[in-house]
Short mmCIF file of N, CA and C in Angstrom, two decimals:
data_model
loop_
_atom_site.label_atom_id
_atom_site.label_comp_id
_atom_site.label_asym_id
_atom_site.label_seq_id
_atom_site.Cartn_x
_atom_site.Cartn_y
_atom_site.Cartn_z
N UNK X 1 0.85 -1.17 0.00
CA UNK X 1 0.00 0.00 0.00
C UNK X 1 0.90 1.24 0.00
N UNK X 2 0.33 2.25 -0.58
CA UNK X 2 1.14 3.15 -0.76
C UNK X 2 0.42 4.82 -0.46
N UNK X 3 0.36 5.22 0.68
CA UNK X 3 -0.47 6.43 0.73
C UNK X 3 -0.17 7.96 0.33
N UNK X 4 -0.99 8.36 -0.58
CA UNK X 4 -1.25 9.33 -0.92
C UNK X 4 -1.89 10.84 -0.07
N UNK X 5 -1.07 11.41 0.48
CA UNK X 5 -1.88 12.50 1.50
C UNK X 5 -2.19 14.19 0.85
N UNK X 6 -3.11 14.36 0.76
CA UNK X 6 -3.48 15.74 0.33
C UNK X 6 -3.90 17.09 1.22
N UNK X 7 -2.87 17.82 0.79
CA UNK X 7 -3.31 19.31 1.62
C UNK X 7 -4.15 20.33 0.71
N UNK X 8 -5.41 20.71 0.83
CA UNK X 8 -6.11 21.85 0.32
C UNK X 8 -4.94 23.18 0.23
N UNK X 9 -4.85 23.94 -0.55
CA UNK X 9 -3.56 24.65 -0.77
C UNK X 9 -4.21 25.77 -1.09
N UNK X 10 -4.01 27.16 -0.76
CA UNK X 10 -4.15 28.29 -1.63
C UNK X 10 -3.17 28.86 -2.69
N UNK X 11 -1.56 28.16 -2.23
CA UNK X 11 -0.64 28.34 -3.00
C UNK X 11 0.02 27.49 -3.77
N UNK X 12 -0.15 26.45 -4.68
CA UNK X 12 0.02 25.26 -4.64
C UNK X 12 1.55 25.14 -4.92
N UNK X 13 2.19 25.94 -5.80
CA UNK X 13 3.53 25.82 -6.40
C UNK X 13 4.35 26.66 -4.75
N UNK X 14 4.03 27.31 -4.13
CA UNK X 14 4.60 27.79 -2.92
C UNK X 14 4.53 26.37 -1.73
N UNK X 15 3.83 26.08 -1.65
CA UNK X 15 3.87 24.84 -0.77
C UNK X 15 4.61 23.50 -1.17
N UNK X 16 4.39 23.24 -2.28
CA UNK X 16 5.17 22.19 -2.80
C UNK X 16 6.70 22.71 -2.59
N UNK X 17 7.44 23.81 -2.57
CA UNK X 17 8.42 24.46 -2.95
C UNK X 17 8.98 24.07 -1.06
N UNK X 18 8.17 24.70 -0.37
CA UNK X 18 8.10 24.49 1.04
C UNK X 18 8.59 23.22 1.27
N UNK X 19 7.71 22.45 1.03
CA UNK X 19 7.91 20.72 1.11
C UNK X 19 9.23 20.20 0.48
N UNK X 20 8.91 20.72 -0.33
CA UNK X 20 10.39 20.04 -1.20
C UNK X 20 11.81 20.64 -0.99
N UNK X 21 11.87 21.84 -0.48
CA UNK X 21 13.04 22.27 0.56
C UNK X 21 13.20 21.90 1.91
N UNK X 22 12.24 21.75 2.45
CA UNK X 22 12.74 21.32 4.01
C UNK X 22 13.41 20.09 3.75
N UNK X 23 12.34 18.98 3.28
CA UNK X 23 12.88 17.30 3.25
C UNK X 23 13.25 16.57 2.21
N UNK X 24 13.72 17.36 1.09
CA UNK X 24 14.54 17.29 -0.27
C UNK X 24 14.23 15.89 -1.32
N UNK X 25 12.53 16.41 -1.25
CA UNK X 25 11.57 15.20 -1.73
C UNK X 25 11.04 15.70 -3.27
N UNK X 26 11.72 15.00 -3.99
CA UNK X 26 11.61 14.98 -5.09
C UNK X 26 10.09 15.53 -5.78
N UNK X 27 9.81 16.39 -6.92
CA UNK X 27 8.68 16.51 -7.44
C UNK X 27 8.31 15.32 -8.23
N UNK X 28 6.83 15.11 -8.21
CA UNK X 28 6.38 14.02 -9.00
C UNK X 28 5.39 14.89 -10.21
N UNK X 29 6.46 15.02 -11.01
CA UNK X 29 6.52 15.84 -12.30
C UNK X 29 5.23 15.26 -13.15
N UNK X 30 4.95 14.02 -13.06
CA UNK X 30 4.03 13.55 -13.93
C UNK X 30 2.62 13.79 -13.58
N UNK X 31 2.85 14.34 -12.59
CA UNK X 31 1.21 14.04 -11.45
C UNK X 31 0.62 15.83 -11.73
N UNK X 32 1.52 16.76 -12.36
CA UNK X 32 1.10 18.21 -12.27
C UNK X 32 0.39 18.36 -13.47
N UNK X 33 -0.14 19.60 -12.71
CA UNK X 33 -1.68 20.07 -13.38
C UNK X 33 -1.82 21.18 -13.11
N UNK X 34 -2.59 21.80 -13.83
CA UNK X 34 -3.04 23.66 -13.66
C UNK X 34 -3.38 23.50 -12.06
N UNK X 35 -4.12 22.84 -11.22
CA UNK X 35 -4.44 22.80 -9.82
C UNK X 35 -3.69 21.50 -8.84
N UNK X 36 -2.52 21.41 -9.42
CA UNK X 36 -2.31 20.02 -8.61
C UNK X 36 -0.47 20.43 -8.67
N UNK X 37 0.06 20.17 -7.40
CA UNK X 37 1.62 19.74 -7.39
C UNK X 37 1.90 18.73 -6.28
N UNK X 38 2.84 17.48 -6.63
CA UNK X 38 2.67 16.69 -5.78
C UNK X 38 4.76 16.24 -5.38
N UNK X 39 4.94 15.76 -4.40
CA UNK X 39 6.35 15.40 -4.29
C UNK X 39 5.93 13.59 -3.92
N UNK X 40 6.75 12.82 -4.37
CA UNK X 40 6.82 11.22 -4.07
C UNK X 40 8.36 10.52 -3.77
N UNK X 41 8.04 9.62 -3.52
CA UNK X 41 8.83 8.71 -2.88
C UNK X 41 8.07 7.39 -3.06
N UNK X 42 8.87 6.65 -3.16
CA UNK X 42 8.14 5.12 -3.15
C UNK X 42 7.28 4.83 -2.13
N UNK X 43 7.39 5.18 -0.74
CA UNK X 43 6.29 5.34 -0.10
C UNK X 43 5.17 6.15 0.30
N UNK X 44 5.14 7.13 -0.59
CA UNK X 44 4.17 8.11 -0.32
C UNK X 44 4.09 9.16 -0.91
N UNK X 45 3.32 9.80 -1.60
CA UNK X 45 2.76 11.13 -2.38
C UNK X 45 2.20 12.19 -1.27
N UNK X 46 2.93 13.33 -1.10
CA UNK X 46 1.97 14.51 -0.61
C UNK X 46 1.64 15.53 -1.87
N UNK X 47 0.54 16.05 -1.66
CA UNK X 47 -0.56 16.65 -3.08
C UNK X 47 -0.60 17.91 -2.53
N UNK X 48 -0.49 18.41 -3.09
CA UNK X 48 -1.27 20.08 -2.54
C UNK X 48 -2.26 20.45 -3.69
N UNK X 49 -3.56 20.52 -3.46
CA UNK X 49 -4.56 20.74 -4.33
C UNK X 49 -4.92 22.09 -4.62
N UNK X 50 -5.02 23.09 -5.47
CA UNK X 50 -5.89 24.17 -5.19
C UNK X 50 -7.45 23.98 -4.83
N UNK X 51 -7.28 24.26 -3.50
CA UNK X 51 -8.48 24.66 -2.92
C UNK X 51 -9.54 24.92 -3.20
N UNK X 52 -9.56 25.80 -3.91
CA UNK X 52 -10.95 26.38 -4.52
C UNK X 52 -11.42 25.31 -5.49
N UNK X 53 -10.22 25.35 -6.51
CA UNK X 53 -10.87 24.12 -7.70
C UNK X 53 -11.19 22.70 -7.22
N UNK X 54 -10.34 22.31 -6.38
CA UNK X 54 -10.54 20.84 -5.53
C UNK X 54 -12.05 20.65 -5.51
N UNK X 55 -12.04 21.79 -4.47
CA UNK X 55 -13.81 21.45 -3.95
C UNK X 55 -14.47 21.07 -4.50
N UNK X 56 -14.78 21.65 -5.51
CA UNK X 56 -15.98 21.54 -6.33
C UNK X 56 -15.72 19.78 -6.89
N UNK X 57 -14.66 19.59 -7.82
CA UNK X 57 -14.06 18.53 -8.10
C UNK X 57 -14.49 17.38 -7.26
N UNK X 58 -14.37 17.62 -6.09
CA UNK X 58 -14.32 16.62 -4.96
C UNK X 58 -16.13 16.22 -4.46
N UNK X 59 -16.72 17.28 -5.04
CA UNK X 59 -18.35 17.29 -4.25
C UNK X 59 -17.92 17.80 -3.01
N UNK X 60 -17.35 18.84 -2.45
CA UNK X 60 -16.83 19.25 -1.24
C UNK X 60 -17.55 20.15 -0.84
N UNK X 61 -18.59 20.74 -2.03
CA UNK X 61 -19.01 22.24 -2.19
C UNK X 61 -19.98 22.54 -0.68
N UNK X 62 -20.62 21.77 0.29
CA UNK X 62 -21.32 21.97 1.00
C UNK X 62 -20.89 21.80 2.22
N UNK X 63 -19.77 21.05 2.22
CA UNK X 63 -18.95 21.50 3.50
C UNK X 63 -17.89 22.84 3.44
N UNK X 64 -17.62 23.67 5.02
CA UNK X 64 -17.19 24.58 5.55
C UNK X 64 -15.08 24.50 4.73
N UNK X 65 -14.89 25.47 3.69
CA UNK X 65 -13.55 25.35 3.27
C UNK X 65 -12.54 25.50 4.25
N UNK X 66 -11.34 25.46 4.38
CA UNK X 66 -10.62 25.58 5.22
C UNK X 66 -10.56 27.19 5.02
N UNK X 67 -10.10 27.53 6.48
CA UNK X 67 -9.92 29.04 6.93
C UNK X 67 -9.27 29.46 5.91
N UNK X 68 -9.43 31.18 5.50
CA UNK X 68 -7.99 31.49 5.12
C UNK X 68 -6.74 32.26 5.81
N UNK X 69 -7.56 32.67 6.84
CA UNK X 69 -6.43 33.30 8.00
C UNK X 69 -5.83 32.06 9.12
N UNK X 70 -5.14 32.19 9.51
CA UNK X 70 -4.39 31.47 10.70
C UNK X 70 -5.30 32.08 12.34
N UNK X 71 -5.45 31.28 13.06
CA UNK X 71 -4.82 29.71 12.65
C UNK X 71 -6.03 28.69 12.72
N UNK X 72 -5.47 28.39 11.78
CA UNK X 72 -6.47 26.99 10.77
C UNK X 72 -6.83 25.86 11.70
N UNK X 73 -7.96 25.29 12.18
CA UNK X 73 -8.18 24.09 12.74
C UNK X 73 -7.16 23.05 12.34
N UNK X 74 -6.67 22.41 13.64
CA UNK X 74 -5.83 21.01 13.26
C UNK X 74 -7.06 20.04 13.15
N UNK X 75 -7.45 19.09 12.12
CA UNK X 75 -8.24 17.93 12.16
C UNK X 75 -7.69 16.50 12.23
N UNK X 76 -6.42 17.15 11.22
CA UNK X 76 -5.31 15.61 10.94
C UNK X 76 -3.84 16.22 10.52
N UNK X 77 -2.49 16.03 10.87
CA UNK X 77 -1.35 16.13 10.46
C UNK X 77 -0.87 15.22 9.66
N UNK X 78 0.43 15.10 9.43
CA UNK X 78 0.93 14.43 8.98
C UNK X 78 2.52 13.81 10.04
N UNK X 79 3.10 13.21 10.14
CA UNK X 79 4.43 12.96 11.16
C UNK X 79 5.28 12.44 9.88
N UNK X 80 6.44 13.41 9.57
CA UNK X 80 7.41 12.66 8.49
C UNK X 80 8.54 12.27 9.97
N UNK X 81 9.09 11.01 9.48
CA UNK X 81 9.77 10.13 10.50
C UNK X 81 11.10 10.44 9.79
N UNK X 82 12.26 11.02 9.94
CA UNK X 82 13.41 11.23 10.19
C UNK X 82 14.60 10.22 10.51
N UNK X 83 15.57 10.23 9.86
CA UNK X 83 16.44 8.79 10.59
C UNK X 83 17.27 9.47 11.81
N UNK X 84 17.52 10.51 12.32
CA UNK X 84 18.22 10.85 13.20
C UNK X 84 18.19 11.81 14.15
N UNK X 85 17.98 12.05 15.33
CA UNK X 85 17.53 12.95 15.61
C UNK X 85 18.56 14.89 15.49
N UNK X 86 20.01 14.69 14.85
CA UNK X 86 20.32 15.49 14.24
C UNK X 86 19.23 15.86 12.92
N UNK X 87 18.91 15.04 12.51
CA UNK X 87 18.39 15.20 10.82
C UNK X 87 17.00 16.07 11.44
N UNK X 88 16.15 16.04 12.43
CA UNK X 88 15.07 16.52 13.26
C UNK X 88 15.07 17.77 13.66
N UNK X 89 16.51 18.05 14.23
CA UNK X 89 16.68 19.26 14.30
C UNK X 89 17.34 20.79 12.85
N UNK X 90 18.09 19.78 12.31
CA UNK X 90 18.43 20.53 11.13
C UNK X 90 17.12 20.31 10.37
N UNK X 91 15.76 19.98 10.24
CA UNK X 91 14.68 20.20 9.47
C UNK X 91 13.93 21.22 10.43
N UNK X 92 14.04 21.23 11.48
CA UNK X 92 13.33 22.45 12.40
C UNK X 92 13.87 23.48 11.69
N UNK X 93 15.49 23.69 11.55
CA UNK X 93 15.97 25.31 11.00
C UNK X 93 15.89 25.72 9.86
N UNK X 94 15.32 24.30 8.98
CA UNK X 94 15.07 24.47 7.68
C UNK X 94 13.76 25.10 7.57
N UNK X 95 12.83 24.52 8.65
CA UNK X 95 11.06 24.82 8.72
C UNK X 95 11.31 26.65 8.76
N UNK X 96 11.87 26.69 9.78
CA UNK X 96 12.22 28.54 10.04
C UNK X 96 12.42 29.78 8.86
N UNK X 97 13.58 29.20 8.06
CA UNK X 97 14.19 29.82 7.29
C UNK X 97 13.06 30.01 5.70
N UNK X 98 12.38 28.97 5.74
CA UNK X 98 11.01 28.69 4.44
C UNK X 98 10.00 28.92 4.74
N UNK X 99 9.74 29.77 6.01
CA UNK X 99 8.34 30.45 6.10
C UNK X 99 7.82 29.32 6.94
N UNK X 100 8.23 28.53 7.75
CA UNK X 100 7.17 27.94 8.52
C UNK X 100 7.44 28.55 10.11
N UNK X 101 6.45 27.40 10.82
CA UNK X 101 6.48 28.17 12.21
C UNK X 101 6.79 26.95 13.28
N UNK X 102 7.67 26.94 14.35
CA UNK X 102 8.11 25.99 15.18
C UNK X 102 6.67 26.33 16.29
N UNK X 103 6.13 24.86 16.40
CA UNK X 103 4.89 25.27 17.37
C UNK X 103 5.16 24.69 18.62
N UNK X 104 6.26 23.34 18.56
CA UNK X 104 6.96 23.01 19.87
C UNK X 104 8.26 22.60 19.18
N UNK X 105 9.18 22.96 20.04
CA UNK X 105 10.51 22.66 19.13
C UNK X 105 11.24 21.39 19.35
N UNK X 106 11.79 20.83 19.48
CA UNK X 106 12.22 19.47 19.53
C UNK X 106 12.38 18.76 21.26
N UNK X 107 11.78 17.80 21.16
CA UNK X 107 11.54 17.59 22.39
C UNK X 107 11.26 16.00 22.53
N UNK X 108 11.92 15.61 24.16
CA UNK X 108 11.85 14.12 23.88
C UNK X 108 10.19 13.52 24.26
N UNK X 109 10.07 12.65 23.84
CA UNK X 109 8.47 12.13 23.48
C UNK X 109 8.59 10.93 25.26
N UNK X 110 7.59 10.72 25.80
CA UNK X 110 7.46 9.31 26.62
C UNK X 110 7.56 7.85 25.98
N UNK X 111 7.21 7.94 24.59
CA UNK X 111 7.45 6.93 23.71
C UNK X 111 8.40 6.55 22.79
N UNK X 112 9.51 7.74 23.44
CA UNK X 112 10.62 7.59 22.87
C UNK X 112 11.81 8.11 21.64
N UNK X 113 10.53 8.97 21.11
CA UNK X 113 10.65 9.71 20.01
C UNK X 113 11.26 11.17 20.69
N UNK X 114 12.62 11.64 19.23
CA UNK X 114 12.69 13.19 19.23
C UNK X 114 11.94 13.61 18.31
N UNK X 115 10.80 14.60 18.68
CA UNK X 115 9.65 15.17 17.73
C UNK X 115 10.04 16.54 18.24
N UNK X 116 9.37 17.49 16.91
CA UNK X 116 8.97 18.84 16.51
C UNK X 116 7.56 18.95 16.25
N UNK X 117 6.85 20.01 16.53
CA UNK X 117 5.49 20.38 16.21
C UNK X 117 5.66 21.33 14.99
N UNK X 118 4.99 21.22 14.14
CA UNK X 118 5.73 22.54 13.23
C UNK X 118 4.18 22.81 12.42
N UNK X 119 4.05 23.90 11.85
CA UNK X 119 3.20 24.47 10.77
C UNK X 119 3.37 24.79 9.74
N UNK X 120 3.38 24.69 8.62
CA UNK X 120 3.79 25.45 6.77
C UNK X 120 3.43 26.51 6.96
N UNK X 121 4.13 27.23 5.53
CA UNK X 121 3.75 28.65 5.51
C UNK X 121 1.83 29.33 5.65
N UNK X 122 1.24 27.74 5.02
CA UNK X 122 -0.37 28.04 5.13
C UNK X 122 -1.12 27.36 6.43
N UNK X 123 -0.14 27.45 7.33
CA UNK X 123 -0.73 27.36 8.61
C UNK X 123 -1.38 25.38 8.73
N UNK X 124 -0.63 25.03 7.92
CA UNK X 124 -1.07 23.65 8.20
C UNK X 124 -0.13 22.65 8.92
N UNK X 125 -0.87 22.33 10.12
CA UNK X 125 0.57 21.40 11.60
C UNK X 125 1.36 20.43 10.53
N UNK X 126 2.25 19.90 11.08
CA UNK X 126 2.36 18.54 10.77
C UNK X 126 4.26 18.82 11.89
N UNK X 127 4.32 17.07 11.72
CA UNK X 127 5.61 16.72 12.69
C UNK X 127 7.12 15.86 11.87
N UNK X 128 7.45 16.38 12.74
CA UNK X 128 9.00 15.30 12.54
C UNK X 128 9.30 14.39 13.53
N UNK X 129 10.01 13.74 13.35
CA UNK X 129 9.88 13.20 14.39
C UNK X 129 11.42 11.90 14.59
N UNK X 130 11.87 10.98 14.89
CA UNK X 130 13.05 10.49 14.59
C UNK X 130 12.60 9.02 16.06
N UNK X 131 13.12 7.73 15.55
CA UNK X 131 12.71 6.86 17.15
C UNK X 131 13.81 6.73 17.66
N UNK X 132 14.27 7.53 18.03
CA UNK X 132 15.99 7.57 18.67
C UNK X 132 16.55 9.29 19.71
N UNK X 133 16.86 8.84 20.47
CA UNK X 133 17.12 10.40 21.10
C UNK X 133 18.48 10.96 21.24
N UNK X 134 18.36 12.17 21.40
CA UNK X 134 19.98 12.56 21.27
C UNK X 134 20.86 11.74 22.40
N UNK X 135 22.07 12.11 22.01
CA UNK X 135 23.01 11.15 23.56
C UNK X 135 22.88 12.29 24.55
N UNK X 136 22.58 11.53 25.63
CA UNK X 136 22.16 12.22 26.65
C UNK X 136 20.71 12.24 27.27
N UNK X 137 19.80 12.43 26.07
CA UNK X 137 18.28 12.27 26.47
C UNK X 137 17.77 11.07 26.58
N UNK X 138 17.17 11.28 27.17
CA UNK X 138 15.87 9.99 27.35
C UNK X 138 14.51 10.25 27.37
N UNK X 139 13.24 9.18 27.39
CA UNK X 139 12.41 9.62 27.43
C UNK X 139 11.45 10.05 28.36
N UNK X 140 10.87 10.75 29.04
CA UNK X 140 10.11 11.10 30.23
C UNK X 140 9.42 10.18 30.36
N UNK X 141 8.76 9.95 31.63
CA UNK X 141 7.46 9.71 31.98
C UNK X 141 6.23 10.17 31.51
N UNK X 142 5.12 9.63 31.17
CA UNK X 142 3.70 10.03 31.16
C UNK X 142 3.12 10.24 32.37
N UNK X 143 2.78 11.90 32.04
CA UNK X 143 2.25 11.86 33.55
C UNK X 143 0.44 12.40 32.82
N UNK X 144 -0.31 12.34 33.45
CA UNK X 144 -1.66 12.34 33.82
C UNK X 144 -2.52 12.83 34.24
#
């Protein structure tokens, strides 16, 4: 199986640009369209749709569009998994420098993970994340 994840976009060639600079994920050149830019990997396609045209496309027209000001309801993210938790933090300074926004900055998880909270330039969450912690860290407790 191979999943395909789509972000409603107001900017579509700005977001893809976003995406494809932080985590140096190839465009999937074949997949573009007047309303469509997508980046792939053998395991996975992220889409950025134009918004407006999507909808309609989609039968979307009667549900509520996404905001256009910030900040945008979280409903669902995405977590790109990282091999290192250096590689976690050098994509945090990459998120910075391309218009995104650090919403928690790298931090050790109870489950073990070094994760980032982060947002795109169109205000949409998503994470990093790595299953390994720096030397030195460990993982906390869950507390309750």
């Amino acid at each position: 199986m191979k999943l395909w994840f789509n972000l409603m976009s107001r900017d579509i060639d700005a977001q893809c640009r976003f995406y494809r600079t932080v985590f140096g994920l190839p465009e999937a050149e074949a997949a573009r369209s007047p309303i469509y830019r997508a980046l792939e990997t053998a395991d996975f396609q992220l889409g950025f749709n134009d918004g407006r045209a999507a909808y309609g496309l989609l039968g979307l027209d009667g549900r509520q569009a996404p905001h256009t000001t910030a900040p945008r309801p979280t409903v669902a993210y995405a977590t790109f998994m990282l091999p290192t938790p250096s590689a976690v933090d050098e994509a945090v300074q990459a998120v910075r420098i391309h218009g995104g926004q650090v919403l928690k900055a790298p931090f050790a998880t109870y489950y073990g993970q070094w994760q980032a909270v982060l947002a795109d330039p169109e205000d949409n969450v998503f994470r990093i994340a790595t299953d390994s912690m720096p030397e030195g860290v460990s993982a906390p407790q869950l507390t309750t």
